Short mmCIF file of C-alpha atoms (C1' of nucleotides) in Angstrom, two decimals:
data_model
loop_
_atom_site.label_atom_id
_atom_site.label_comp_id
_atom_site.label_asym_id
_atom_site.label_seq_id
_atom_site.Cartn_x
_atom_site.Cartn_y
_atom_site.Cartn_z
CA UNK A 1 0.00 0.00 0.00
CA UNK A 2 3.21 2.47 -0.48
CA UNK A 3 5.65 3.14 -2.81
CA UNK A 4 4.87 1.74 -5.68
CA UNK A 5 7.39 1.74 -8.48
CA UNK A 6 4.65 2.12 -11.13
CA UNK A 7 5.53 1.56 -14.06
CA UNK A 8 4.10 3.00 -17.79
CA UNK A 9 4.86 2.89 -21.21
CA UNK A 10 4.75 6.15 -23.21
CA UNK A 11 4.33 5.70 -26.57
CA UNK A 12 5.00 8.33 -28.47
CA UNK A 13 3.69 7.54 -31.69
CA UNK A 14 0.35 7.18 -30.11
CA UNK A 15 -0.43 10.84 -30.90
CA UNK A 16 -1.81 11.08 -27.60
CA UNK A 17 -0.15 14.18 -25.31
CA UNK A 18 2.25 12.59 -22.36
CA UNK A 19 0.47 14.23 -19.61
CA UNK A 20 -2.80 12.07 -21.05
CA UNK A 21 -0.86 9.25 -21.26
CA UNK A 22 0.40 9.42 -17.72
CA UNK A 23 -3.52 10.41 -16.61
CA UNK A 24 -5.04 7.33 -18.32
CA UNK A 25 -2.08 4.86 -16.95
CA UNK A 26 -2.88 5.96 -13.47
CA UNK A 27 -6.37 5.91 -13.35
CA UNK A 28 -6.21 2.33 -15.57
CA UNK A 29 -3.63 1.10 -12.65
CA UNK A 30 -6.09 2.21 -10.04
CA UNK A 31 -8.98 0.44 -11.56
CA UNK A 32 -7.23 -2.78 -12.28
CA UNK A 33 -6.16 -2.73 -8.69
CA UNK A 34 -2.27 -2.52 -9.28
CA UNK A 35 -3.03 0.49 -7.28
CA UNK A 36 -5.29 0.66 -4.46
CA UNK A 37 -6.52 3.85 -2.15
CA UNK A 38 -3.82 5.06 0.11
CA UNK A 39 -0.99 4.43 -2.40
CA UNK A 40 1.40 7.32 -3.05
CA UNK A 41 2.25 8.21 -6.31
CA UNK A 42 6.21 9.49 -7.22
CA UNK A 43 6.94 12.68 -6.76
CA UNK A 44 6.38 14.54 -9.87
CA UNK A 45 10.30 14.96 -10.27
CA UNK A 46 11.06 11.12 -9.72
CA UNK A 47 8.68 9.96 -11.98
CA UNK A 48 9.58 12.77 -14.70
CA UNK A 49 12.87 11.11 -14.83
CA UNK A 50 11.98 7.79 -15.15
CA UNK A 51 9.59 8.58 -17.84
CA UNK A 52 12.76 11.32 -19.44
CA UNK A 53 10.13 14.09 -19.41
CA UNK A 54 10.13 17.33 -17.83
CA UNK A 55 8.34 17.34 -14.48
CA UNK A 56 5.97 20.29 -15.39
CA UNK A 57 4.40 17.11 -17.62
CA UNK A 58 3.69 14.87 -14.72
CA UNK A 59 2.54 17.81 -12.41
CA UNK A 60 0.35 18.39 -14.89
CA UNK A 61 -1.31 14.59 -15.08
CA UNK A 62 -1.29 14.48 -11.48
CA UNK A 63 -3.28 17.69 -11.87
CA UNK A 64 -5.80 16.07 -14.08
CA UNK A 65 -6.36 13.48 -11.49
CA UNK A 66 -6.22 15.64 -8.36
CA UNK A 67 -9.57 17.43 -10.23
CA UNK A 68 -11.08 14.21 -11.08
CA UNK A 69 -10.31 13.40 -7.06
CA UNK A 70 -8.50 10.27 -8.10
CA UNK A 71 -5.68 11.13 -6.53
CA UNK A 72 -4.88 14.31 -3.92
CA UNK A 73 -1.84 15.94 -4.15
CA UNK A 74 -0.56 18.22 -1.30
CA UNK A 75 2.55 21.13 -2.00
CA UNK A 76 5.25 19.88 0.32
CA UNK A 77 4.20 16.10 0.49
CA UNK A 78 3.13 14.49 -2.04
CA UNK A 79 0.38 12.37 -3.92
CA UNK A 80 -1.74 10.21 -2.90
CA UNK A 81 -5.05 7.95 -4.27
CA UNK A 82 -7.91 8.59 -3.17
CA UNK A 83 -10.98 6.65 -2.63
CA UNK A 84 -13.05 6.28 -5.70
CA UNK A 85 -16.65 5.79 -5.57
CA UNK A 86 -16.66 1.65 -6.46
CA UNK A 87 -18.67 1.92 -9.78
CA UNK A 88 -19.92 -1.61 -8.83
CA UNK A 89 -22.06 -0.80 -5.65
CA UNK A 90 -25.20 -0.11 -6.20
CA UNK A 91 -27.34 2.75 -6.15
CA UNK A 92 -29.14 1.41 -2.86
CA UNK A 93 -26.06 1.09 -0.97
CA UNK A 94 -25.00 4.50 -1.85
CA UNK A 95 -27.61 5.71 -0.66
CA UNK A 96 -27.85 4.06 2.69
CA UNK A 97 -24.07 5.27 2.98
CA UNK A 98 -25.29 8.65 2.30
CA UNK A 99 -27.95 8.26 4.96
CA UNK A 100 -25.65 6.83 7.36
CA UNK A 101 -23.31 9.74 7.13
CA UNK A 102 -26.11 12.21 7.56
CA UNK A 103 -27.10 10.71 10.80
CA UNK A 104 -23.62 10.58 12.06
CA UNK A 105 -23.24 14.52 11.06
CA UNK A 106 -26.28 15.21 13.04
CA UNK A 107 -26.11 13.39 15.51
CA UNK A 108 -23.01 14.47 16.30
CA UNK A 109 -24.11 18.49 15.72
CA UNK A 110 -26.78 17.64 18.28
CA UNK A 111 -24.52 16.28 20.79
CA UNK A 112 -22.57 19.21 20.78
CA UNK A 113 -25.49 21.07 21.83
CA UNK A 114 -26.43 22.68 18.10
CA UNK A 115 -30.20 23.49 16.90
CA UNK A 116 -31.73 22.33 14.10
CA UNK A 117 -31.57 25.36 12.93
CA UNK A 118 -28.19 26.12 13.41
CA UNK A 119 -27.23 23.06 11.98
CA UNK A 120 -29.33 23.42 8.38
CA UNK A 121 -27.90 26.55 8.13
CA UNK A 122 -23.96 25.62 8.60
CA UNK A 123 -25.24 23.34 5.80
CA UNK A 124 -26.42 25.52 3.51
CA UNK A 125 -23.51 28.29 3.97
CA UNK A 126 -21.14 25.59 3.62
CA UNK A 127 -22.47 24.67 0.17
CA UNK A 128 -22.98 27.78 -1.07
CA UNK A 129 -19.46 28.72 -0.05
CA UNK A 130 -18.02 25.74 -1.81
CA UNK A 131 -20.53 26.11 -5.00
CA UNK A 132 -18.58 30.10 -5.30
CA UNK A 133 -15.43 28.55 -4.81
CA UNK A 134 -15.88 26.15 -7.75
CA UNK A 135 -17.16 29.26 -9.94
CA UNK A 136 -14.11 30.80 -8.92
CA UNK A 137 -12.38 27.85 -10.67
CA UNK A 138 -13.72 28.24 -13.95
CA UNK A 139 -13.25 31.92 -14.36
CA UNK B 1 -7.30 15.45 34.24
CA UNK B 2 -3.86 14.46 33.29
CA UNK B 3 -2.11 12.14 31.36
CA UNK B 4 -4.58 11.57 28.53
CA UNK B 5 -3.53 8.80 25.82
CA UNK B 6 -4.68 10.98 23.14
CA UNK B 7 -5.87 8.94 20.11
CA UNK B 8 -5.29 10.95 16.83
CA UNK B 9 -6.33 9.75 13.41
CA UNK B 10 -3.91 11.04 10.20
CA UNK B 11 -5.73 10.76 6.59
CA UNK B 12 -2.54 10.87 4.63
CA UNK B 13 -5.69 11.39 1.89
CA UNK B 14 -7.20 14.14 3.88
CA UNK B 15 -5.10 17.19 1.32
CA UNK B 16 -4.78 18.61 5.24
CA UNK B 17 -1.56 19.24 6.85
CA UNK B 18 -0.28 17.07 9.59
CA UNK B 19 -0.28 19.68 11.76
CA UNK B 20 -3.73 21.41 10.72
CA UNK B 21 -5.38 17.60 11.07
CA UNK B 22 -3.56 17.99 15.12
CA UNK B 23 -4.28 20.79 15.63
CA UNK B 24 -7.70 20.05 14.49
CA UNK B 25 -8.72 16.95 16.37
CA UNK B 26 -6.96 18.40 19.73
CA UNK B 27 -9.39 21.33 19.48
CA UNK B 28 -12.32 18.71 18.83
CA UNK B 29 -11.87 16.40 21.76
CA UNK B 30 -11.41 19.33 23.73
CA UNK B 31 -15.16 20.65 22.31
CA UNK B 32 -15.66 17.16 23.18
CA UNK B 33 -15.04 16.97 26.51
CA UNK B 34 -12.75 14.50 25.91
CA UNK B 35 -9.74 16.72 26.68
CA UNK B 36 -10.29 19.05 29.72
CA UNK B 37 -9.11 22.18 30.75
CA UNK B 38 -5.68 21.39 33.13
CA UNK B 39 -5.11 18.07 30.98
CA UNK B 40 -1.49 18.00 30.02
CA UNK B 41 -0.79 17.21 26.46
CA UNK B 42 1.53 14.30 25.47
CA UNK B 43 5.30 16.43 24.45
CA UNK B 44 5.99 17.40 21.44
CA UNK B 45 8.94 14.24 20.99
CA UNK B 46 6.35 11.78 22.61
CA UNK B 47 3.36 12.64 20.22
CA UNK B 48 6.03 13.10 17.11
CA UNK B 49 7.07 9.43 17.94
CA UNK B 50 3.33 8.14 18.24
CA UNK B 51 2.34 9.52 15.28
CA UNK B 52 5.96 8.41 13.15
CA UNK B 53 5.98 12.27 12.92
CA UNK B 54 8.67 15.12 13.17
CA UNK B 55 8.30 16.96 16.45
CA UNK B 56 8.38 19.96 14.72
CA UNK B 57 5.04 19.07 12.99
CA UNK B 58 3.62 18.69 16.55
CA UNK B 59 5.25 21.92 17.86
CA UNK B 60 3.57 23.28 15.20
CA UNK B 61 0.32 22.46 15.68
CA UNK B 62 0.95 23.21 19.55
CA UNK B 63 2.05 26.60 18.25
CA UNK B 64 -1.52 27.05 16.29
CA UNK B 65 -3.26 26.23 19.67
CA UNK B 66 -1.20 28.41 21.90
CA UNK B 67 -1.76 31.05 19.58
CA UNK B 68 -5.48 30.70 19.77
CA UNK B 69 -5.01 30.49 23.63
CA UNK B 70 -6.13 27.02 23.42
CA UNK B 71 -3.29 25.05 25.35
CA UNK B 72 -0.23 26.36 26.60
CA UNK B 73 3.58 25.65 26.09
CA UNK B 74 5.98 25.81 28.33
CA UNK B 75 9.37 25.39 27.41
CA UNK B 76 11.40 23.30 29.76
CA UNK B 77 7.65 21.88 31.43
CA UNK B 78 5.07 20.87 28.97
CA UNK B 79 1.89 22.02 27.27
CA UNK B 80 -1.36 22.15 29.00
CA UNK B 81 -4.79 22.85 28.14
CA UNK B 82 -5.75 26.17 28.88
CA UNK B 83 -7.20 26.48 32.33
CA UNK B 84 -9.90 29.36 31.81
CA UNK B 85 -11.39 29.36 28.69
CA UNK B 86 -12.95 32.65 28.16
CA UNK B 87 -16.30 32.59 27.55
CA UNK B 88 -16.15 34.17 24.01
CA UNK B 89 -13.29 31.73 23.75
CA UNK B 90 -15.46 28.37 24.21
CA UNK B 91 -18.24 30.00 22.06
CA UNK B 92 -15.69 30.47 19.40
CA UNK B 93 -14.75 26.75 20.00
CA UNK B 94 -18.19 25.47 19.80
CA UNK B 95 -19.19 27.24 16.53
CA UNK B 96 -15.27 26.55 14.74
CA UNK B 97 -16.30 22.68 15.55
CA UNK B 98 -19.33 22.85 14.15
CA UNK B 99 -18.15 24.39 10.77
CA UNK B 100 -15.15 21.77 10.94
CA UNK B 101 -17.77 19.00 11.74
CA UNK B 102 -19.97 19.97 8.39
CA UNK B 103 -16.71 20.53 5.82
CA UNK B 104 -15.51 17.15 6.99
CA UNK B 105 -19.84 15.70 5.95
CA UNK B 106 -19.64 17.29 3.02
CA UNK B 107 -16.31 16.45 1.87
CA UNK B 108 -17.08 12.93 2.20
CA UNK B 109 -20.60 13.47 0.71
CA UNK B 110 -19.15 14.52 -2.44
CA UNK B 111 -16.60 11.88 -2.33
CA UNK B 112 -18.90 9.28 -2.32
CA UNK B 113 -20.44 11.49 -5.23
CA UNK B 114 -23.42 12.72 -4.13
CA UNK B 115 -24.42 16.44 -5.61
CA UNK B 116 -24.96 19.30 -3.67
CA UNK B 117 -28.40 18.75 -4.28
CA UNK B 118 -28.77 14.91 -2.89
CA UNK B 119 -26.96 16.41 0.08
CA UNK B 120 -29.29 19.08 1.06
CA UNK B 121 -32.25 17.03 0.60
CA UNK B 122 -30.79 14.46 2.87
CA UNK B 123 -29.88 16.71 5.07
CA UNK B 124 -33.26 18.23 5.27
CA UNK B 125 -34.81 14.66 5.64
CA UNK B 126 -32.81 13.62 8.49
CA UNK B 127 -33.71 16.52 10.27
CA UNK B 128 -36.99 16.22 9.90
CA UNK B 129 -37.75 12.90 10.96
CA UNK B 130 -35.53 13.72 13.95
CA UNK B 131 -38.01 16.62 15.19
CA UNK B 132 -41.05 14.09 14.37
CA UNK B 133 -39.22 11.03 16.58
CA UNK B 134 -38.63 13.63 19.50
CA UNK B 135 -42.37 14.66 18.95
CA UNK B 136 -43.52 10.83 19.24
CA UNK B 137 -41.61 10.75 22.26
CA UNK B 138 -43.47 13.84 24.22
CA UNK B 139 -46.76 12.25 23.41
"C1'" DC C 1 19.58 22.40 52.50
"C1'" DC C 2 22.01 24.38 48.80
"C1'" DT C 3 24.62 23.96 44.62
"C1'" DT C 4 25.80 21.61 40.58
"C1'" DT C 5 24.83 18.50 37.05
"C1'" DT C 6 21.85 16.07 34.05
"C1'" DA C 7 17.60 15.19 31.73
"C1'" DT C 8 13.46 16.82 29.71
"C1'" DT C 9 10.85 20.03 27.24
"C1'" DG C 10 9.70 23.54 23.90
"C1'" DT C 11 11.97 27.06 20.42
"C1'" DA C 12 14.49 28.88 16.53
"C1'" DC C 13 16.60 28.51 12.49
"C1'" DT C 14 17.73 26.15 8.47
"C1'" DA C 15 17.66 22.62 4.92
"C1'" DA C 16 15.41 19.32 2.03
"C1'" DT C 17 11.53 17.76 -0.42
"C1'" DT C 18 7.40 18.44 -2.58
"C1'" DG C 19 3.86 20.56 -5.68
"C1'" DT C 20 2.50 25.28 -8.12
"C1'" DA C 21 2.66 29.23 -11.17
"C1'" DT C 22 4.31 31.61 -14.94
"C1'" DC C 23 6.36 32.26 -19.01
"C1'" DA C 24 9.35 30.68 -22.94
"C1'" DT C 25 10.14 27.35 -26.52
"C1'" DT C 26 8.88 23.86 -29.72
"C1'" DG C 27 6.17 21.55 -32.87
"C1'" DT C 28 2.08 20.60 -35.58
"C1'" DC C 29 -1.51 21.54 -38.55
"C1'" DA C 30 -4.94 24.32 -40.98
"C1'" DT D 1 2.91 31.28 -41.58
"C1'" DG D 2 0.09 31.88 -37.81
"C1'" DA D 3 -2.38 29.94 -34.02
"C1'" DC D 4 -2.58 26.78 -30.63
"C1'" DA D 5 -1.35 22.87 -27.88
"C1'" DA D 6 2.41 20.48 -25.62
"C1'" DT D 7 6.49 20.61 -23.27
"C1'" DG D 8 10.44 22.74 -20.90
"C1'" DA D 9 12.84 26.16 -17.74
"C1'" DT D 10 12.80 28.81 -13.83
"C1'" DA D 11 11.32 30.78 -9.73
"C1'" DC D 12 8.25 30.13 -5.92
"C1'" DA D 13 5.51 28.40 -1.86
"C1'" DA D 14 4.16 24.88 1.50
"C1'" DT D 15 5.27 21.11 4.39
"C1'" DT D 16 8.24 18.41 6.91
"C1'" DA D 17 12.83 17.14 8.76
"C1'" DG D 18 17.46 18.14 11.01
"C1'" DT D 19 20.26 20.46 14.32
"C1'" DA D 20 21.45 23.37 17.87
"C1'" DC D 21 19.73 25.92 21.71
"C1'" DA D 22 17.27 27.74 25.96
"C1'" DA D 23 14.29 27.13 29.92
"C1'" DT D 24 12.71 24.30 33.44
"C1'" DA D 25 12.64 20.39 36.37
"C1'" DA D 26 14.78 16.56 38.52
"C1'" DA D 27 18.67 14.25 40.36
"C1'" DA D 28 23.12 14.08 42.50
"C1'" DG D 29 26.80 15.62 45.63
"C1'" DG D 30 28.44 18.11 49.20
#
DNA sequence: CCTTTTATTGTACTAATTGTATCATTGTCA
DNA sequence: TGACAATGATACAATTAGTACAATAAAAGG
């Protein structure tokens, strides 16, 4: 579950860019369970030199992934898979896992002595504040 | 009131700092009750070594919580939770938890890839079937 | 007891490692 | 040949680790 060497083939006929190539590798590794949630990734600089390509390239695949939130990367540590929502559960389950984690939240918002109301309206600020932040994004 | 264990739980995965996520969960389990005011704090070296973590992550996140007059460090003797937390103080506490408490529902809401919209409605749900329970119960 | 020595604890500063941002260069294709 | 995408170069910022130090407490010696 660490340190893998992970290893791709770029192909550079393929007319496919490197950073794409990198991105689909990953994310084929992850779903064939060669990698698994928790692994860390190189560093963008090892990796670049194993693959002979500038680092700016890998950041850049990593990047790809980090929005897809395959993997997280983190200035100063590294990066990291993530958990991926297992296409094969079903809808049910994800629901009941949705439901579950609401009544943990609340529960827990109670205990600590919040309202209802108070606690609906953390909610909604918090999603608004996260909806701006992704408009920010795409500007 | 002294001595505590102190349980902490890294998420490598979490995109957090080490010391935010300390300096996080000591603030929580003190909003918890679980840490009280007068409980000494494990040192910086023990913690570090507990968590397979420079000490200078943990003096940092001690740092953060002196700062915000939540503990304090004393070179040469140890850190402490604060004895007297003002009043505004423990407000601030209670409300910061709460906002940390939602982020960290949400987060894993949308990780599990439910839309803003699922999570509201959930949210809203729960809630309601809590007030109609506790309603049940008075009658 | 009092003083000196040693151990323990947090602090300060610096270095190393990591990803990020920005711009320049290259190459391809209409 | 001009525009645009891909890649490279360089400087930067954030996080963590390494080392030396200072303050306090505890132990030892007299």
């Amino acid at each position: 579950m660490e340190e893998k060497k992970l290893t791709l083939n770029l192909d550079i006929r393929s007319g496919l860019p490197i950073y794409t190539q990198i991105a689909n590798q990953i994310q084929s590794q992850l779903v064939n369970g060669i990698l698994k949630p928790g692994d860390q990734l190189p560093t963008v600089r090892a990796l670049a030199q194993e693959l002979r390509v500038n680092f700016n390239t890998v950041a850049r695949a990593y990047r790809i992934l980090d929005e897809e939130r395959i993997i997280s990367t983190q200035q100063g540590r590294g990066t990291y898979i993530t958990e991926i929502p297992p296409p094969e559960v079903s809808e049910r389950l994800r629901r009941e896992s949705l439901v579950a984690l609401t009544q943990r939240f609340i529960n827990e918002a109670f205990r600590l002595g919040f309202s209802e109301r108070e606690v609906s309206q953390m909610v909604r600020d918090n999603l608004k504040s996260m909806k701006e932040a992704a408009v920010n994004d795409n500007e």
